[in-house]
XYZ file of C-alpha atoms in Angstrom:
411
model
C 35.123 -5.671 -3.749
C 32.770 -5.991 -0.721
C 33.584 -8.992 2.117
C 30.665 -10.918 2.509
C 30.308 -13.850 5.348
C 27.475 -16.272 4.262
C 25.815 -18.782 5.613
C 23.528 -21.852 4.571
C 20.338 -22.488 6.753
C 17.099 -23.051 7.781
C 16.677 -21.405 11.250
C 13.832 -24.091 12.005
C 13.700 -21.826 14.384
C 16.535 -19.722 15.576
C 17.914 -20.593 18.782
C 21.218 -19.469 20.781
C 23.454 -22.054 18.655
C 22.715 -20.519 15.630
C 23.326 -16.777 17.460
C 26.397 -18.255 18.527
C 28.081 -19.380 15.107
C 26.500 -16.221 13.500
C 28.800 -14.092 16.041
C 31.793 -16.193 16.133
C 31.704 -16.287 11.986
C 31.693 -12.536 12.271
C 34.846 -11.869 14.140
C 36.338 -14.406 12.158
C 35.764 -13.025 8.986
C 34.900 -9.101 10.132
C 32.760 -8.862 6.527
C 31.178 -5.832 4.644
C 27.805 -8.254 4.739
C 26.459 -11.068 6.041
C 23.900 -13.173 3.515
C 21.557 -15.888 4.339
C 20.892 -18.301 2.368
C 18.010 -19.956 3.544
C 15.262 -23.031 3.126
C 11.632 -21.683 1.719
C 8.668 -23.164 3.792
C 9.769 -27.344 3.308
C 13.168 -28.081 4.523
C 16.032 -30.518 3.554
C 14.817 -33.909 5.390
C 11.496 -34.046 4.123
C 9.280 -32.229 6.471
C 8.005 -28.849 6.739
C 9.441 -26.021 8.405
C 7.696 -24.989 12.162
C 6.685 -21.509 10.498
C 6.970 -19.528 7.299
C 9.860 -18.027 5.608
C 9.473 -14.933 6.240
C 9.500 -15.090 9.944
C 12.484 -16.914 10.349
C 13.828 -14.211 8.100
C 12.907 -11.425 10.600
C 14.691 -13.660 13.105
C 18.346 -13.369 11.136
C 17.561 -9.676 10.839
C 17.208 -9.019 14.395
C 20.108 -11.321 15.039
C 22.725 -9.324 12.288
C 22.026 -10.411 9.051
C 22.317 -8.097 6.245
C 19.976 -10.143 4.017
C 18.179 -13.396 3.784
C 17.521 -15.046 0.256
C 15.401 -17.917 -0.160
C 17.352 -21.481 -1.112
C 14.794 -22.586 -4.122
C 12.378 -25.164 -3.066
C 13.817 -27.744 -6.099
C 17.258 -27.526 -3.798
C 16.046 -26.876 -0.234
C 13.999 -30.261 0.314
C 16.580 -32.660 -2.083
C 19.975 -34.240 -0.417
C 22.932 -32.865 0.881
C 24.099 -32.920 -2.627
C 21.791 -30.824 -3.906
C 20.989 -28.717 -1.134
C 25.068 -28.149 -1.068
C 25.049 -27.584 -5.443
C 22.487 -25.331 -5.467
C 23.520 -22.861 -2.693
C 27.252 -22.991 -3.678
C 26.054 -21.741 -7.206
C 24.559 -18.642 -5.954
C 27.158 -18.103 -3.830
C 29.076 -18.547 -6.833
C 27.508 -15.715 -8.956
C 27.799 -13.261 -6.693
C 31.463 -11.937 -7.355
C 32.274 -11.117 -4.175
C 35.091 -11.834 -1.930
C 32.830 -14.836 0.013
C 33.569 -16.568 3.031
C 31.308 -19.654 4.002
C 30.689 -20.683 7.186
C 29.101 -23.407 8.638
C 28.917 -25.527 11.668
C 30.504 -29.108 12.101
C 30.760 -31.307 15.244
C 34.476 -31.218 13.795
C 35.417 -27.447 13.824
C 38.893 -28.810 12.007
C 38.086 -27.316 8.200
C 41.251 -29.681 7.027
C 40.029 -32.737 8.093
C 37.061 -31.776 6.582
C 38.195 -30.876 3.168
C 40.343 -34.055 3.155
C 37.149 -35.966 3.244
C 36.282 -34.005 0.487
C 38.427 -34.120 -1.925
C 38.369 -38.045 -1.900
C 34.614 -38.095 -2.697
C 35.655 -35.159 -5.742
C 38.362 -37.734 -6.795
C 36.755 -40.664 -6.334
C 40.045 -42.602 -6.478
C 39.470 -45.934 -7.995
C 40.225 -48.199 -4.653
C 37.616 -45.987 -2.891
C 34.605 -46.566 -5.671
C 35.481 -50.428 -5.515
C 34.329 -50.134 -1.368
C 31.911 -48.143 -2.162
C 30.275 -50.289 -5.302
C 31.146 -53.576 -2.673
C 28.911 -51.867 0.218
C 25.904 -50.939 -2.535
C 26.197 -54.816 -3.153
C 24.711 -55.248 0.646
C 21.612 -53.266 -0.057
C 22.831 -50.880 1.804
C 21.491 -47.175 1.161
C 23.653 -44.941 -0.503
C 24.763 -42.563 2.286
C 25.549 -45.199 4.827
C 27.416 -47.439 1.690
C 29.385 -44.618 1.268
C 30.088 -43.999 4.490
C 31.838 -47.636 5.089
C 33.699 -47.063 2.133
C 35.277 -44.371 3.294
C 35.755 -45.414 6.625
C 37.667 -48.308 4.633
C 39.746 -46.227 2.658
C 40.644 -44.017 5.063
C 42.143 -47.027 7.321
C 40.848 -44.964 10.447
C 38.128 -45.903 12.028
C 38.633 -44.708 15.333
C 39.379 -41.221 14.114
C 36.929 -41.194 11.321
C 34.392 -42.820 12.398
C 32.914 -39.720 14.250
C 33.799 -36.794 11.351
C 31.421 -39.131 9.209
C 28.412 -39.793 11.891
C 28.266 -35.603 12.413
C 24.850 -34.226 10.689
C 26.863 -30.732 10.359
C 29.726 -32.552 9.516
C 28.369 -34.449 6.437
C 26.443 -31.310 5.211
C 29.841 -29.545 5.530
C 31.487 -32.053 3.616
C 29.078 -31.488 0.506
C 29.393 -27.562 1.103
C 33.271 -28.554 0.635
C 33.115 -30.942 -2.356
C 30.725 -28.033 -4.549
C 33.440 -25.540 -3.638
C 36.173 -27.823 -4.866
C 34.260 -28.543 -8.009
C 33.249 -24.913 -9.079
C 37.261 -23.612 -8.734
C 37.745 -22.694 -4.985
C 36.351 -19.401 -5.582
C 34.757 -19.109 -2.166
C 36.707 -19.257 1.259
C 35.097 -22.160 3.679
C 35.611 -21.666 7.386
C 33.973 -23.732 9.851
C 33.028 -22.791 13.946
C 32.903 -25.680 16.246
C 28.880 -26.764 17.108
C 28.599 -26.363 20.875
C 25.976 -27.990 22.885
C 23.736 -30.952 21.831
C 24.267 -32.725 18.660
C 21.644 -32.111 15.512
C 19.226 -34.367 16.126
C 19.517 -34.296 20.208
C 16.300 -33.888 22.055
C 17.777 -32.506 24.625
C 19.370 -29.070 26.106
C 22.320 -28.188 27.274
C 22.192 -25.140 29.660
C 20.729 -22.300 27.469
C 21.767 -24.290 24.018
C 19.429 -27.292 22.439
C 18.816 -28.362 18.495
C 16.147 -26.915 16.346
C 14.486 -30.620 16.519
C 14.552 -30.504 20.450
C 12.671 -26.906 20.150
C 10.433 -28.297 18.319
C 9.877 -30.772 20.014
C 9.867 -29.118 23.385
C 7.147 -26.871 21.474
C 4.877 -30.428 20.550
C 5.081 -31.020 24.371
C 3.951 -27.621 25.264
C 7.422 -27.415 27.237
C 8.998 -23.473 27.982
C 11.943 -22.976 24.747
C 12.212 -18.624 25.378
C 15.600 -19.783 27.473
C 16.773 -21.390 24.443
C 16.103 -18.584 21.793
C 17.707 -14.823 21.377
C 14.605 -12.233 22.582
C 13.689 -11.418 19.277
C 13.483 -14.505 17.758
C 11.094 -16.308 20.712
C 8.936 -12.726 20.421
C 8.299 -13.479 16.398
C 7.856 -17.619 17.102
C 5.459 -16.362 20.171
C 3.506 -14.323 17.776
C 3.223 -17.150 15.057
C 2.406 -19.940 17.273
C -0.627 -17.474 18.744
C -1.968 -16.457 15.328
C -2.031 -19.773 14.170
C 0.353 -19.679 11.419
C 2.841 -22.867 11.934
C 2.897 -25.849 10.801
C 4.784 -29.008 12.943
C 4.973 -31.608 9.948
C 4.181 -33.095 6.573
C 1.560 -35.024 8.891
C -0.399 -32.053 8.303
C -1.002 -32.687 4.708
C -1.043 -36.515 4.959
C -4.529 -37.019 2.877
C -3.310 -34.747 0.791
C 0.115 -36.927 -0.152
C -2.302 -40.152 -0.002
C -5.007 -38.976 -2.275
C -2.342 -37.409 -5.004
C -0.024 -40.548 -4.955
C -3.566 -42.292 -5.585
C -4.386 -40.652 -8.778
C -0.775 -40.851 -10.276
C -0.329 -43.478 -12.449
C 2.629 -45.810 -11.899
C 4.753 -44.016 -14.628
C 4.073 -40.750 -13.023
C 5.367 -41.949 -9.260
C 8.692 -43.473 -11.220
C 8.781 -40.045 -12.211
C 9.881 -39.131 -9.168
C 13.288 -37.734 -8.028
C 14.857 -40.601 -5.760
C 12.659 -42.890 -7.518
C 14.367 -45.741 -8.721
C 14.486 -49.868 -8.866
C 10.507 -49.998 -9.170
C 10.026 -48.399 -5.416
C 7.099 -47.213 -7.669
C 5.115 -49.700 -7.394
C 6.370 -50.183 -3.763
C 4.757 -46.549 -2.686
C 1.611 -47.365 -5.203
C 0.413 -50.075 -3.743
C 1.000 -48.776 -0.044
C -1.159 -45.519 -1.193
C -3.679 -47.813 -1.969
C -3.601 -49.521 1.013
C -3.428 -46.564 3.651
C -4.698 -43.784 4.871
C -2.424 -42.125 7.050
C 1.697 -40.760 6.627
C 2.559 -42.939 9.213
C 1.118 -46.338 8.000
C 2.343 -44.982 4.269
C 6.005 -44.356 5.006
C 6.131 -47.664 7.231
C 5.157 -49.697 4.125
C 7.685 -48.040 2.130
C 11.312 -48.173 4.335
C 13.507 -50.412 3.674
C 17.342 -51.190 4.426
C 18.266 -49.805 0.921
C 15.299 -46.271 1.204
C 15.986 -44.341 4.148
C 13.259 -42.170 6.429
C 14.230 -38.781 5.298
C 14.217 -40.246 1.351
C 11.022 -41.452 1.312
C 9.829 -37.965 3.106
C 11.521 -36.369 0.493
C 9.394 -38.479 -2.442
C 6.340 -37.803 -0.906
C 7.265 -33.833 -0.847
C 8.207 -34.532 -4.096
C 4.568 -36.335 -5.389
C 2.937 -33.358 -3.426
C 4.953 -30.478 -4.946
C 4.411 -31.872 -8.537
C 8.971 -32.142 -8.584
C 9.694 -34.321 -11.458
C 13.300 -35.901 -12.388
C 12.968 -33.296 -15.586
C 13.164 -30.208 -12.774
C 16.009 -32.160 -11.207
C 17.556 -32.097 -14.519
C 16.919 -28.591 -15.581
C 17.940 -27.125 -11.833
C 21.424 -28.768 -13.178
C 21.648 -26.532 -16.711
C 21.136 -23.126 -14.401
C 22.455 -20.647 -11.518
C 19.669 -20.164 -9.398
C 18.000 -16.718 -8.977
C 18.701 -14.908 -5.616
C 14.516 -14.210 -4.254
C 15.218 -11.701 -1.259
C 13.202 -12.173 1.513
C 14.031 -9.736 3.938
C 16.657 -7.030 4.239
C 18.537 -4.905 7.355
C 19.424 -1.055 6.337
C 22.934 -2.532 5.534
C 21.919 -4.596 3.394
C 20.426 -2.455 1.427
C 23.728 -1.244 -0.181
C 24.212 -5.302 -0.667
C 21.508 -5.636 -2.549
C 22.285 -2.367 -4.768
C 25.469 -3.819 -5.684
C 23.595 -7.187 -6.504
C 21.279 -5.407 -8.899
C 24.404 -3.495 -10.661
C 25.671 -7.048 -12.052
C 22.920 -7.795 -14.907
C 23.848 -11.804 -15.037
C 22.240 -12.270 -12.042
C 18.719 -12.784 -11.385
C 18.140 -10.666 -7.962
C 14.082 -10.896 -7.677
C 12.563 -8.229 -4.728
C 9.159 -9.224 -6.809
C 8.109 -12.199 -7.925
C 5.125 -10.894 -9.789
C 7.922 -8.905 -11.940
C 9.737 -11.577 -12.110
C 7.027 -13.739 -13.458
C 5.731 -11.198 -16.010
C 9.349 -10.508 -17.852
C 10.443 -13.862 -17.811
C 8.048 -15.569 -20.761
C 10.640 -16.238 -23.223
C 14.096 -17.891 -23.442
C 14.839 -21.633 -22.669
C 17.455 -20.626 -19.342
C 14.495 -17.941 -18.079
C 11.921 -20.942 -18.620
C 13.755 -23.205 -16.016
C 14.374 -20.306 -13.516
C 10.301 -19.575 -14.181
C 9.445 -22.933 -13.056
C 11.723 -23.008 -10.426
C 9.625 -20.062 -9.041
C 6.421 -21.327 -9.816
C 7.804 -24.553 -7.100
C 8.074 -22.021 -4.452
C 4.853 -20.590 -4.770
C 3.389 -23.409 -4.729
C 4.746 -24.734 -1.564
C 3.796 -21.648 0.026
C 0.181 -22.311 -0.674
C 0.359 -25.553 0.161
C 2.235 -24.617 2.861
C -0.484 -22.415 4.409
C -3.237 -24.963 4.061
C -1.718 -26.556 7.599
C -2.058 -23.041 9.642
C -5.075 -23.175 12.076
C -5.764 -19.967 11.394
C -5.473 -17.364 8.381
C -4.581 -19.754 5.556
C -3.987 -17.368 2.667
C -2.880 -17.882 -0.530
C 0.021 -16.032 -2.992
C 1.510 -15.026 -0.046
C 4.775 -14.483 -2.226
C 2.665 -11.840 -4.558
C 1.512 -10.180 -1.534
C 4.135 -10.243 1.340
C 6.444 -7.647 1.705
C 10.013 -8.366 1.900
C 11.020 -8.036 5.312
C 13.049 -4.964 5.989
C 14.505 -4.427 9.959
């Protein structure tokens, strides 16, 4: 049975901290393979990713992965929940000996997986806090995070494990391994550097948000990157092909929330407690994201779940996806490939339960029938979608079905 090391991402874009867990996870583990798992062209807190999937493919390739596979869209721009359900199920299917690795401000996996196992549990003195901090108005994630400050009895110590980005996304990585059976083996490398959201560097080390930002104010980033992956940014920033946010499709959002009907916006995932008629009367009302999402927030809605509505009205993601997403193991879309990987990917295709696509056009055509190949159809259809609405913000070369016509990746 083949070792493989995997790892959940978006490499929005790949800098030196990501280089840096990569090639600490690998002496760690010493696996057979390392597999991506990685965020299509929208990413997990609403917004778009800087440029396309593919490219930040060729930048794990060049940095030692064995193979890159594409998160589904349904998962990749939903919470930390979702993001962490979907991904563990592939991970799941793959019968391999699997190690997952991902960063935390923590680096202590135990402390980690204690936090974990009380949100699995749920022990009834913990969903008492958490139902009395709802009560506030608060939003969910910071309700629950004073409830288990509170049940944990230490704030000093716990306070910081539960204010880490990495750390919380850990967490959920944690809680879907717990729930599926254990089957995969979580380690986790310390983040060095600035935090997550930090707009600043930190010798050769900064965030993927500082990068990008750094890129917005036309500052130097090739310090911060590994060669390879500042040569293939380089190259899509010159040809036009990147996109810096969902501010780039703002009419768009405006004029499809506009011709929704109030049913169709409650139809939304995240939806709920007649924010519908909230974000219908604000479309109305506006005509730019920033105006929009301003009229929206509130204690109880955060920023990055309103984002994540309005990626949801423009993707045409309805609760009824959410649901079905729930009833299936996602399929495993390749998007690029090292000459290692290669034998990966032939022992993938040996085990007929999964769904290993290297074409989505075969894909597309053999899967017309049963109820489970249905879901996994639409799924698809998401992600090709979001490509070509995705493409719409380049300045140059905007062209559409990119995932009939691009090539997977191979380094």
């Amino acid at each position: 049975m083949s070792k493989v090391l995997a790892i959940i991402c978006e490499y929005n874009p790949f800098h030196n901290g990501h280089l840096y867990q990569l090639n600490e996870s690998i002496k760690t583990v010493n696996p057979d393979f390392v597999l991506c798992i990685m965020s299509g062209n929208f990413v997990e807190r609403g917004n778009t990713a800087l440029i396309n999937k593919w490219a930040r493919a060729e930048m794990a390739l060049y940095a030692g992965v064995d193979m890159v596979i594409e998160l589904p869209t349904i998962y990749s721009i939903s919470s930390a929940e979702n993001f962490a359900s979907g991904s563990i199920k592939i991970l799941n299917s793959l019968k391999c000996d699997t190690y997952l690795s991902f960063g935390s401000e923590s680096g202590d996996i135990n402390t980690l997986n204690k936090f974990a196992e009380i949100l699995v549990k749920e022990p009834p003195e913990y969903v008492t806090m958490l139902n009395h901090e709802l009560s506030k108005g608060l939003s969910f994630p910071k309700a629950r995070e004073n409830a288990m400050l509170l049940y944990i009895n230490d704030i000093r110590n716990s306070t910081s494990v539960l204010s880490g980005s990495n750390n919380i996304l850990g967490i959920e990585y944690l809680k879907q391994i717990i729930k599926t059976g254990n089957k995969i083996s979580p380690i986790t490398i310390k983040r060095i550097g600035t935090e997550y959201n930090s707009l600043s560097a930190d010798k050769n080390i900064a965030s993927s948000t500082a990068i990008r930002e750094m890129l917005l104010q036309k500052k130097p980033v090739k310090q911060l990157m590994p060669r390879a992956s500042y040569s293939i940014l380089k190259e899509e920033l010159e040809s036009g092909k990147f996109v810096l946010s969902t501010s780039q499709f703002e009419k768009e959002i405006i004029y499809k929330l506009r011709c929704m009907t109030i049913n169709e916006i409650a139809n939304l995932p995240d939806v709920s407690e007649g924010l519908e008629y909230k974000i219908k009367d604000a479309a109305n009302s506006c005509n730019n994201l920033e105006a929009l999402v301003f009229m929206i927030k509130s204690k109880r809605y955060t920023l990055t779940r309103i984002n994540r509505i309005l990626l949801y009205a423009l993707l045409n993601i309805t609760k009824q996806d959410f649901i079905d997403s729930q009833k299936v193991v996602p399929y495993m879309r390749v998007l690029g490939i090292s000459e290692n990987g290669k034998f990966l990917l032939s022992e993938l295709s040996k085990n007929k339960k999964l769904n290993v696509i290297t074409s989505v056009k075969q894909f597309m055509d053999n899967n017309k029938s049963n109820n489970t190949n249905r879901i996994l159809k639409n799924m698809l259809e998401k992600d090709i979608l979001a490509t070509n609405i995705y493409t719409l913000g380049y300045k140059k070369n905007p062209d559409a079905n990119l995932d009939y016509t691009k090539k997977i990746v191979v380094i």
